[in-house]
CSV table of C-alpha atoms and ligand atoms in Angstrom, one decimal:
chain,number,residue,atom,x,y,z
A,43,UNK,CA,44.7,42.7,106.4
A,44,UNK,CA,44.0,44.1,110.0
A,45,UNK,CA,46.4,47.0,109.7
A,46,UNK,CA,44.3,48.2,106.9
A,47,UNK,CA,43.3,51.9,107.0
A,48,UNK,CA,39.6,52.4,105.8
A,49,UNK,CA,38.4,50.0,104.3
A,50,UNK,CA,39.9,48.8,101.2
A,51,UNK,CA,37.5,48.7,97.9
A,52,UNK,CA,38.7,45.5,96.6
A,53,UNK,CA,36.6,43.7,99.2
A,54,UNK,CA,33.1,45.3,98.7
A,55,UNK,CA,30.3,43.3,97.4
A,56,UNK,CA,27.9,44.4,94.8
A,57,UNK,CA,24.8,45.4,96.3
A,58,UNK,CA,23.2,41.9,95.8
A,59,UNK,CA,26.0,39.8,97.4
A,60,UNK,CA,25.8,41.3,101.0
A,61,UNK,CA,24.7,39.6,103.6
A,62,UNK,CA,22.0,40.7,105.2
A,63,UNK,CA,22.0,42.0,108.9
A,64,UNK,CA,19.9,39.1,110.1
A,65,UNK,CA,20.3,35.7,108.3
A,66,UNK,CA,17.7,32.9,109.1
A,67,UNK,CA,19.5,29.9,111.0
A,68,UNK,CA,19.8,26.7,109.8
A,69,UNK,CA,16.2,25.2,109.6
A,70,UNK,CA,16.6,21.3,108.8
A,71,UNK,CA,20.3,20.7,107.4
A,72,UNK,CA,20.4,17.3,108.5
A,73,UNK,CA,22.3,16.4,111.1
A,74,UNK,CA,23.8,12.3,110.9
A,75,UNK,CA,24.8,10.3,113.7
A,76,UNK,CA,27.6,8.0,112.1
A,77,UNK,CA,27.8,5.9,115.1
A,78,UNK,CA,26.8,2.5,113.2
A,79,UNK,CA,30.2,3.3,111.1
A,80,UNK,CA,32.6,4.8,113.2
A,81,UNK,CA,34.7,2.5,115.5
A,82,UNK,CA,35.0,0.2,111.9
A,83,UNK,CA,37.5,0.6,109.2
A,84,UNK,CA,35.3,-0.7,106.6
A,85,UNK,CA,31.7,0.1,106.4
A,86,UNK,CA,30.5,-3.3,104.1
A,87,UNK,CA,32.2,-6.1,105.5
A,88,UNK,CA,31.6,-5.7,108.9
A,89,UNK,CA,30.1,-9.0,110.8
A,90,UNK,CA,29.8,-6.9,114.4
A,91,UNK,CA,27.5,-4.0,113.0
A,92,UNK,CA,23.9,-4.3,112.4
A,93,UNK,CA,23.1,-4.5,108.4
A,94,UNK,CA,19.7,-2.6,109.4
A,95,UNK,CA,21.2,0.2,110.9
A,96,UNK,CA,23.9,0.6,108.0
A,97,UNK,CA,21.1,0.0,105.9
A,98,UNK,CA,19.1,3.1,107.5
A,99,UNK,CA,22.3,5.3,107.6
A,100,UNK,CA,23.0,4.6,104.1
A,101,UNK,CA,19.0,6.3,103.2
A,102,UNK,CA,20.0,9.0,105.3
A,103,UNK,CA,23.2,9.9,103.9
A,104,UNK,CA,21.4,9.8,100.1
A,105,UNK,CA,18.6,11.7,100.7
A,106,UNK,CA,20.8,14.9,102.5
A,107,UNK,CA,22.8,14.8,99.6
A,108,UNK,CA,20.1,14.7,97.3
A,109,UNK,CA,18.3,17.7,99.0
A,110,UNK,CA,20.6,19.8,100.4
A,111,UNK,CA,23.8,18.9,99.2
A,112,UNK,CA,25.0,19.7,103.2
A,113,UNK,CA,24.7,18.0,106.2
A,114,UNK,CA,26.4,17.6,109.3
A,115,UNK,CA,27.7,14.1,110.8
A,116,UNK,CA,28.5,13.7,114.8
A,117,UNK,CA,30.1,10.3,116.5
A,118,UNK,CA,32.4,10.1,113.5
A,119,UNK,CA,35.0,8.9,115.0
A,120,UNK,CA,37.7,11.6,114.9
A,121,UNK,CA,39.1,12.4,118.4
A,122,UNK,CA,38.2,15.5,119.9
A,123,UNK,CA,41.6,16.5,121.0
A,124,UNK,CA,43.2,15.9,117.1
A,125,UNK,CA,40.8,19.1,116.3
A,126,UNK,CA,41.4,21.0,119.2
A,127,UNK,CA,45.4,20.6,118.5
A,128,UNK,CA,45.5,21.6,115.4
A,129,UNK,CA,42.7,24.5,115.8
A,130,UNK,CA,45.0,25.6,118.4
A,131,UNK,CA,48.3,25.0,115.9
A,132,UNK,CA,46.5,27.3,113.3
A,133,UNK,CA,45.7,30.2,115.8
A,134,UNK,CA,49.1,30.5,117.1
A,135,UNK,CA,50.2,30.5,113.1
A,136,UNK,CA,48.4,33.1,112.0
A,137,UNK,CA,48.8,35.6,115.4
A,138,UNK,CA,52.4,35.9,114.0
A,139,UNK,CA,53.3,39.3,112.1
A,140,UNK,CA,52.6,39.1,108.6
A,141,UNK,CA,56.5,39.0,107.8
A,142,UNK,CA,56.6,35.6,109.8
A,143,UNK,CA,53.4,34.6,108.0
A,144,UNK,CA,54.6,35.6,104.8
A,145,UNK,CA,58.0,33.1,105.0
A,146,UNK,CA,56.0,30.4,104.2
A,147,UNK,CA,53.7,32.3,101.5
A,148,UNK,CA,52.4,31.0,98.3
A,149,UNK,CA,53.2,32.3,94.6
A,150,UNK,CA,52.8,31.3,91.2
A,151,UNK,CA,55.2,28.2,91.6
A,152,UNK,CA,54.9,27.4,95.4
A,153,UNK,CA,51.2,26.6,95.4
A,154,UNK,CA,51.0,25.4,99.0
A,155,UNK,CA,51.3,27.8,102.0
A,156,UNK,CA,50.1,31.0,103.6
A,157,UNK,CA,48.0,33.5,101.5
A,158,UNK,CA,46.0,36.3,102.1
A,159,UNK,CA,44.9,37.7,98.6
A,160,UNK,CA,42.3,35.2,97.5
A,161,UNK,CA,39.3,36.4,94.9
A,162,UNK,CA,36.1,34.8,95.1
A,163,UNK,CA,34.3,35.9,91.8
A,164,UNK,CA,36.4,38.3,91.5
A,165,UNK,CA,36.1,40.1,95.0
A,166,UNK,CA,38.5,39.6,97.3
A,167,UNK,CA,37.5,37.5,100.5
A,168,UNK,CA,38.3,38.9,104.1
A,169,UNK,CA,40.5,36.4,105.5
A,170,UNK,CA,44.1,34.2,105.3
A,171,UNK,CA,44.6,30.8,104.4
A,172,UNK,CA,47.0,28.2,104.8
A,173,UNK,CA,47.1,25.7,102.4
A,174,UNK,CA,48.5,22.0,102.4
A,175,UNK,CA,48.4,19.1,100.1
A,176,UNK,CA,47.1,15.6,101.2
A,177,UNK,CA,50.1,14.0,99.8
A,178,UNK,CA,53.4,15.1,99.8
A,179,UNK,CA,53.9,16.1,97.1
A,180,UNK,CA,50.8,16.2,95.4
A,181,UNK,CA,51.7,15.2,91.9
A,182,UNK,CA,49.4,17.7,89.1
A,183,UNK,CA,49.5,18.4,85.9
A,184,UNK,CA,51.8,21.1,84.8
A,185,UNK,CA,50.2,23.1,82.8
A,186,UNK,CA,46.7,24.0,81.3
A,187,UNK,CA,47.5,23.3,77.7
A,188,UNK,CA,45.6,20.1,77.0
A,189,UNK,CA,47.8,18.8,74.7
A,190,UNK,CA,50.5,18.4,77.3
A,191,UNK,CA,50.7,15.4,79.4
A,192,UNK,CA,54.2,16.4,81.6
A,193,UNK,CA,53.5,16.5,85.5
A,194,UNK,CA,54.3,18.9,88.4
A,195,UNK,CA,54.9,18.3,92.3
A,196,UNK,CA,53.2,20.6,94.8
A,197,UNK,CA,55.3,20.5,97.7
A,198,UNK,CA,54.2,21.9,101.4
A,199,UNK,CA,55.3,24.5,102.8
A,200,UNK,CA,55.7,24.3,106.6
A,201,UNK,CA,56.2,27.3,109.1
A,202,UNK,CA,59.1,26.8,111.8
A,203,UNK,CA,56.3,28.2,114.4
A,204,UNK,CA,54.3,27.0,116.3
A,205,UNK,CA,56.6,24.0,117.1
A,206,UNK,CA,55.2,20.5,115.7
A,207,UNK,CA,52.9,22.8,113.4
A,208,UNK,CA,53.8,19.6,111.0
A,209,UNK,CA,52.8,16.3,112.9
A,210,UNK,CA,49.7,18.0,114.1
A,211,UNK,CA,48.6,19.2,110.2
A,212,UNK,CA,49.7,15.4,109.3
A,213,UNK,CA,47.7,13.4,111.8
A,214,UNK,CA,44.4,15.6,111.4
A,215,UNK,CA,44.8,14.4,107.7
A,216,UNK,CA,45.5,10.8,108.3
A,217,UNK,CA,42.3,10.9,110.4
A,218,UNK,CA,39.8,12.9,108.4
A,219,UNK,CA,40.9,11.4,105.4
A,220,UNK,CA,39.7,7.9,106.9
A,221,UNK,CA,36.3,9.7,107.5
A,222,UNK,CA,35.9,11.3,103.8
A,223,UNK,CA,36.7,7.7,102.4
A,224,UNK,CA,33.7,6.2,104.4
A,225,UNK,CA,31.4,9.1,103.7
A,226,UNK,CA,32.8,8.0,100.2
A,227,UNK,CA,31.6,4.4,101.2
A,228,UNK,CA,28.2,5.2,102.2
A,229,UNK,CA,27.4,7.7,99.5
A,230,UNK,CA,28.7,4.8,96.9
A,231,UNK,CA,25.9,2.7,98.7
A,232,UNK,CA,23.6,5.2,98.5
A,233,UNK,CA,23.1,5.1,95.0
A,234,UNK,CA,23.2,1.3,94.8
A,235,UNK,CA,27.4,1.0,93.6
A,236,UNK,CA,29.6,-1.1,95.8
A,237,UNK,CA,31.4,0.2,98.5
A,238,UNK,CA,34.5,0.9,97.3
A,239,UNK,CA,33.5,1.9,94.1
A,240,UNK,CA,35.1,5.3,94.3
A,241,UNK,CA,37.8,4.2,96.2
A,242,UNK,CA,40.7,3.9,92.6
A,243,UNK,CA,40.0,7.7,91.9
A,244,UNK,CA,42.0,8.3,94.7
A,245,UNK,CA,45.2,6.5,94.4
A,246,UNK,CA,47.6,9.6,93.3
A,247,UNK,CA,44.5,12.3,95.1
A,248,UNK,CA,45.4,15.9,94.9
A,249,UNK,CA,43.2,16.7,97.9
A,250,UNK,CA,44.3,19.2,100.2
A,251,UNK,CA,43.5,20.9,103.2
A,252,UNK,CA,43.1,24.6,104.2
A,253,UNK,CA,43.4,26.5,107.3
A,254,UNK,CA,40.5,29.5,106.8
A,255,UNK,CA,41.1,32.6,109.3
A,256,UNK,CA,38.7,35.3,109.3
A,257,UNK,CA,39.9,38.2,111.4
A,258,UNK,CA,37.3,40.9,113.1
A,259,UNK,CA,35.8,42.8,110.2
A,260,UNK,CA,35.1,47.0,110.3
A,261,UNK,CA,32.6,46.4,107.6
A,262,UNK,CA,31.1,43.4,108.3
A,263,UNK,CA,28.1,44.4,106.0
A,264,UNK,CA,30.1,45.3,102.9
A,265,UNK,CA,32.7,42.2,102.6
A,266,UNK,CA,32.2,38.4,102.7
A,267,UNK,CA,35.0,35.9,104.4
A,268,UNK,CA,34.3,33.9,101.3
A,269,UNK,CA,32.3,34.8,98.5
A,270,UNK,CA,29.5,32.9,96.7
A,271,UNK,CA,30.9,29.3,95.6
A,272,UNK,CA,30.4,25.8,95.1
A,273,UNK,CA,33.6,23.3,96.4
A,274,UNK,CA,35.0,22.0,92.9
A,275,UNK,CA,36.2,18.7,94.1
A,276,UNK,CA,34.4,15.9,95.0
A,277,UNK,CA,33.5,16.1,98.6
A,278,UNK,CA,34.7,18.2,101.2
A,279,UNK,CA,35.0,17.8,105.0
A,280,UNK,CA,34.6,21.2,107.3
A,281,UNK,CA,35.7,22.1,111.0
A,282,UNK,CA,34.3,25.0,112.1
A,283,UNK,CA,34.7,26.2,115.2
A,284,UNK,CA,32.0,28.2,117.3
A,285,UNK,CA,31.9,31.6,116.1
A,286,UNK,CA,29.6,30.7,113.2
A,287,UNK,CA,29.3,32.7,109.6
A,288,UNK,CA,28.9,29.0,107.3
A,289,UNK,CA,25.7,30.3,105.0
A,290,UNK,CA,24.0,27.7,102.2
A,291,UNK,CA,21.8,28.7,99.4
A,292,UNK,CA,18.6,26.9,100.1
A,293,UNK,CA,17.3,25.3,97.2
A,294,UNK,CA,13.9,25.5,97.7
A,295,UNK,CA,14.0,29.5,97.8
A,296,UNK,CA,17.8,30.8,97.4
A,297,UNK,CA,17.5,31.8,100.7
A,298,UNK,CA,21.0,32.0,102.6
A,299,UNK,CA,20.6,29.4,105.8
A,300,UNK,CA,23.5,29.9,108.2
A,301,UNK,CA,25.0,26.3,109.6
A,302,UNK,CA,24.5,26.8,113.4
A,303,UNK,CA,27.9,25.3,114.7
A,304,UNK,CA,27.2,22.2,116.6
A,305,UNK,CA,29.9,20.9,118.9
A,306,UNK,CA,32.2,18.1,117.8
A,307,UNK,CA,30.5,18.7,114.3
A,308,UNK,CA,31.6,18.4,111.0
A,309,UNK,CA,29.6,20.0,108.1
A,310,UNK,CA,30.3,17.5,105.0
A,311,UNK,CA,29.2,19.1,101.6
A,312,UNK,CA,29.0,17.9,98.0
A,313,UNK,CA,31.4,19.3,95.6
A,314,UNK,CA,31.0,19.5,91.5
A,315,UNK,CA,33.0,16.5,90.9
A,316,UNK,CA,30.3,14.4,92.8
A,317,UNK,CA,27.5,16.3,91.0
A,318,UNK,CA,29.0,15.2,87.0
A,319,UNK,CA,29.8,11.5,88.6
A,320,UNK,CA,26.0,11.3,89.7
A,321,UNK,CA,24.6,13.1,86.6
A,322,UNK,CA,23.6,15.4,89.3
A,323,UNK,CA,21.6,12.8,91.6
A,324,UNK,CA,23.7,14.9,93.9
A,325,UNK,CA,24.5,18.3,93.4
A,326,UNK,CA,27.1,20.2,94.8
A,327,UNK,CA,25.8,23.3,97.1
A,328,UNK,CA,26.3,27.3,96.9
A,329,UNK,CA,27.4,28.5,100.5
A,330,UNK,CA,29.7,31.6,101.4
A,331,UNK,CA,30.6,33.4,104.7
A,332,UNK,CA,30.0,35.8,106.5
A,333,UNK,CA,32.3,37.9,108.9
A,334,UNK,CA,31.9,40.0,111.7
A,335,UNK,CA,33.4,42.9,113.8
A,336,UNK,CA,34.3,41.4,117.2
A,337,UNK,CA,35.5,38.0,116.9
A,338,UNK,CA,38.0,36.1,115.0
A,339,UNK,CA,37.0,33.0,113.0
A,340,UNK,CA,38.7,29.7,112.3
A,341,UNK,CA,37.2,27.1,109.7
A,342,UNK,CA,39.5,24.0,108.6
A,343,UNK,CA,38.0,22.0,105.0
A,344,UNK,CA,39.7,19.1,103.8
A,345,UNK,CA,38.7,19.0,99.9
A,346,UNK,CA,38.5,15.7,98.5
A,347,UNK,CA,39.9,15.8,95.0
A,348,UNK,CA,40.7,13.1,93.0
A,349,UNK,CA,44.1,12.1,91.0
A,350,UNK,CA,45.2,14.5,88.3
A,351,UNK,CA,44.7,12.6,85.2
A,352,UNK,CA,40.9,11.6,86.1
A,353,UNK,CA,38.5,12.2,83.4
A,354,UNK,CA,35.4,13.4,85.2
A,355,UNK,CA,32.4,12.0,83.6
A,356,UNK,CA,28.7,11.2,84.4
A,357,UNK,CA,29.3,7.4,85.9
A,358,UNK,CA,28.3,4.7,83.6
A,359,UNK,CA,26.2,2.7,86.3
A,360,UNK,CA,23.9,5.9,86.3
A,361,UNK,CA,23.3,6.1,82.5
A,362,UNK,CA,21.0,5.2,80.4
A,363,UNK,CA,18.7,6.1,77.8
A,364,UNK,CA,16.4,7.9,80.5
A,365,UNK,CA,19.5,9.3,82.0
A,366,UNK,CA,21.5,10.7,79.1
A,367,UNK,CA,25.0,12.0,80.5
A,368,UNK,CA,24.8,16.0,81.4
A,369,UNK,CA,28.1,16.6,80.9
A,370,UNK,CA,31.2,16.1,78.9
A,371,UNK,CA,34.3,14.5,80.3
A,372,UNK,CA,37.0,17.1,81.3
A,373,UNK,CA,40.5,16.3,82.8
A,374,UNK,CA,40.6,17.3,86.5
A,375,UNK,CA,43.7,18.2,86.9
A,376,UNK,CA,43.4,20.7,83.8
A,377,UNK,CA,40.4,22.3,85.3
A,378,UNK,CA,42.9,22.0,88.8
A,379,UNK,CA,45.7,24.5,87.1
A,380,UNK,CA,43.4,26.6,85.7
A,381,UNK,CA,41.6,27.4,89.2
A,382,UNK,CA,44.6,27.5,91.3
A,383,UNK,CA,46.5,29.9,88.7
A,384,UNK,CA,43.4,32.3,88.6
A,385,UNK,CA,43.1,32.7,92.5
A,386,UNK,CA,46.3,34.7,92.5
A,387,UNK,CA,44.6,37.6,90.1
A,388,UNK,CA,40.9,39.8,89.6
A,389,UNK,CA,39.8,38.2,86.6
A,390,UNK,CA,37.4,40.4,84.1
A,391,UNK,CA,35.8,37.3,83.5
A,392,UNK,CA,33.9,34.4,84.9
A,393,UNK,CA,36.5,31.2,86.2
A,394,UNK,CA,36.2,28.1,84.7
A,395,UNK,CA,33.3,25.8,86.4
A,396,UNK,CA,31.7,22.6,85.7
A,397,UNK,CA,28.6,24.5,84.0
A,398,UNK,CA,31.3,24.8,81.2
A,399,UNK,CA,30.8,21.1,80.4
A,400,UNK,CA,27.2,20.9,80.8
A,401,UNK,CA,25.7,19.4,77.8
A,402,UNK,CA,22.5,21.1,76.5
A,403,UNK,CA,19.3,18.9,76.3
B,755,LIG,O1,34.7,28.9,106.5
B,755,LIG,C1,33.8,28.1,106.2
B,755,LIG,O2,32.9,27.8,106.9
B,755,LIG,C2,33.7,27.6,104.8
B,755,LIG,C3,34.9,27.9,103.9
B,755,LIG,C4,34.7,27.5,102.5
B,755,LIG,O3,33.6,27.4,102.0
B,755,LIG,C5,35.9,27.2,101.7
B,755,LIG,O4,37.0,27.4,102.1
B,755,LIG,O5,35.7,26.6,100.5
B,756,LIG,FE1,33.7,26.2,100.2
């Protein structure tokens, strides 16, 4: 990607996708302090913690997702140095030549592992991912005919360099994913379920994690790191380190808000599986990114998805006859394979989203 020539066409924006030269910064995303939660495994049935505080955390929690969709938690109880290692792991990865890089690449069968091809809406985004499942394998549906129940592994793909590149992906995981499951807790409060009620989706989860790198940009004003988009899963969990590019579509006005990096941060956004669960109490967010011509730019999201053969459905608790379901149920795993399959090509048409489901009132 950086030993391109002049700049490559496949990455230029239409006119009305560019980023402008000088984006507002974030203006109110809210910002959480998860201390009441975050030296407890379980966010209910805790005698030590003060029911008034979870109680107020809770409210919090509900009303960023309900208005922005995005919002940024701090004291969450992830160690500083797990970050730092594998932010550190990821950068010596991808400073390898592109034929070390390119041992561990991704194809058609080997979904998991390094890439640096991906579309966006059919533009190609300026930057290289690695991708890893959650679970080892990650066991998916194998194909997208819906009649067709037989099952696939994703297995990971690990590079030999840097050395324990493994054990440092592995333990960020174990880690974060105890954070995403009480940010699962507290949003399942939030709109008066139990705790835990979430908690069986994710038995057999397909959520994986991705190592973003944006290199320096010559045309910072042409491409995007990642196009327009909204996270497909149900929540997602972002490290970003301080270089800064994150952009949300306000609601209020469709402006595009950058997400100032705060230290020690995470950025925690509402995917579409969470916005067809809630009938879209919640709704998932459109953000992109932006690149620049001087510095690199690392970004790590862990993307809460739930087992294959979920049916995603507006929750029953949240229906009735004033809250008629918006959607149909679709298979998530089907609507998985579809998405992963079409990232590997420009499509002439539109991918397949949840608005595809959405039931006309
Ligand atoms: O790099 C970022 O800040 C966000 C990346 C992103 O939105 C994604 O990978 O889905
Ligand atoms: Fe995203």
């Amino acid at each position: 990607m950086g030993d391109l020539g002049e700049f490559d066409s496949s990455f230029i924006q239409a006119l009305e996708h560019r980023p402008k030269p000088n984006a507002t910064e974030a203006q109110g995303i809210p910002l959480i302090d998860l201390s009441p939660i975050s030296c407890h495994e379980d966010v209910e049935t805790n005698s030590e913690t003060d029911p008034a505080s979870i109680e107020e955390l809770v409210k919090q929690v509900g009303s960023a997702c309900k208005n922005w969709g995005f919002f940024q938690v701090i004291n969450h109880g992830v160690p500083l140095d797990r970050r730092q290692r594998i932010e550190a792991a990821a950068r010596e990865f991808f400073a390898q030549s592109l034929e070390e890089k390119r041992k561990v690449r991704r194809d058609e069968v080997k979904i998991m592992g390094y890439y640096d091809r991906e579309h966006t809406k059919n533009v190609r985004d300026w930057k290289e991912v690695f991708d890893f499942g959650v679970e080892d394998p990650t066991l998916v549906a194998a194909s997208t005919d819906p009649d067709d129940d037989s099952v696939a592994y994703w297995t990971n793909q690990w590079p030999e360099y840097p050395p324990k590149f493994r054990e440092t992906c592995e333990e960020y995981t174990r880690d974060v994913g105890k954070l995403i499951m009480k940010l699962m807790e507290l949003i399942a409060l939030s709109l008066g379920l139990k705790a835990k009620r979430f908690h069986e989706y994710f038995k057999d989860q397909t959520s994986t994690i991705r190592l973003n790198y944006y290199p320096p940009c010559p045309s910072p004003e042409l491409a995007l790191g990642v196009g327009r988009h909204r996270d497909n899963g149900v929540l997602t969990v972002l490290s970003q380190d301080e270089v800064g590019g994150l952009q949300v579509k306000r609601r209020t006005d469709g402006e595009w808000i950058g997400v100032k990096p705060t230290p020690g941060a995470f950025i925690i956004n509402v995917g579409d599986i969470m916005q067809v669960w809630t009938n879209e109490a919640y709704r998932s967010a459109e953000h992109r990114v932006v690149v620049n011509s001087v510095k690199e730019r690392l970004s790590i999201p862990f993307f809460l998805n739930p087992a294959h053969y979920t049916e995603v459905k507006p929750l029953e608790e949240l229906i009735d006859e004033e809250h008629p379901p918006k959607y149909r149920p679709y298979v998530w795993g089907k609507f998985q394979v579809i998405r992963k399959r079409s990232n590997f090509i420009k499509l002439n048409v539109e991918n397949i989203q949840i608005d595809d489901f959405r039931i006309a009132h």
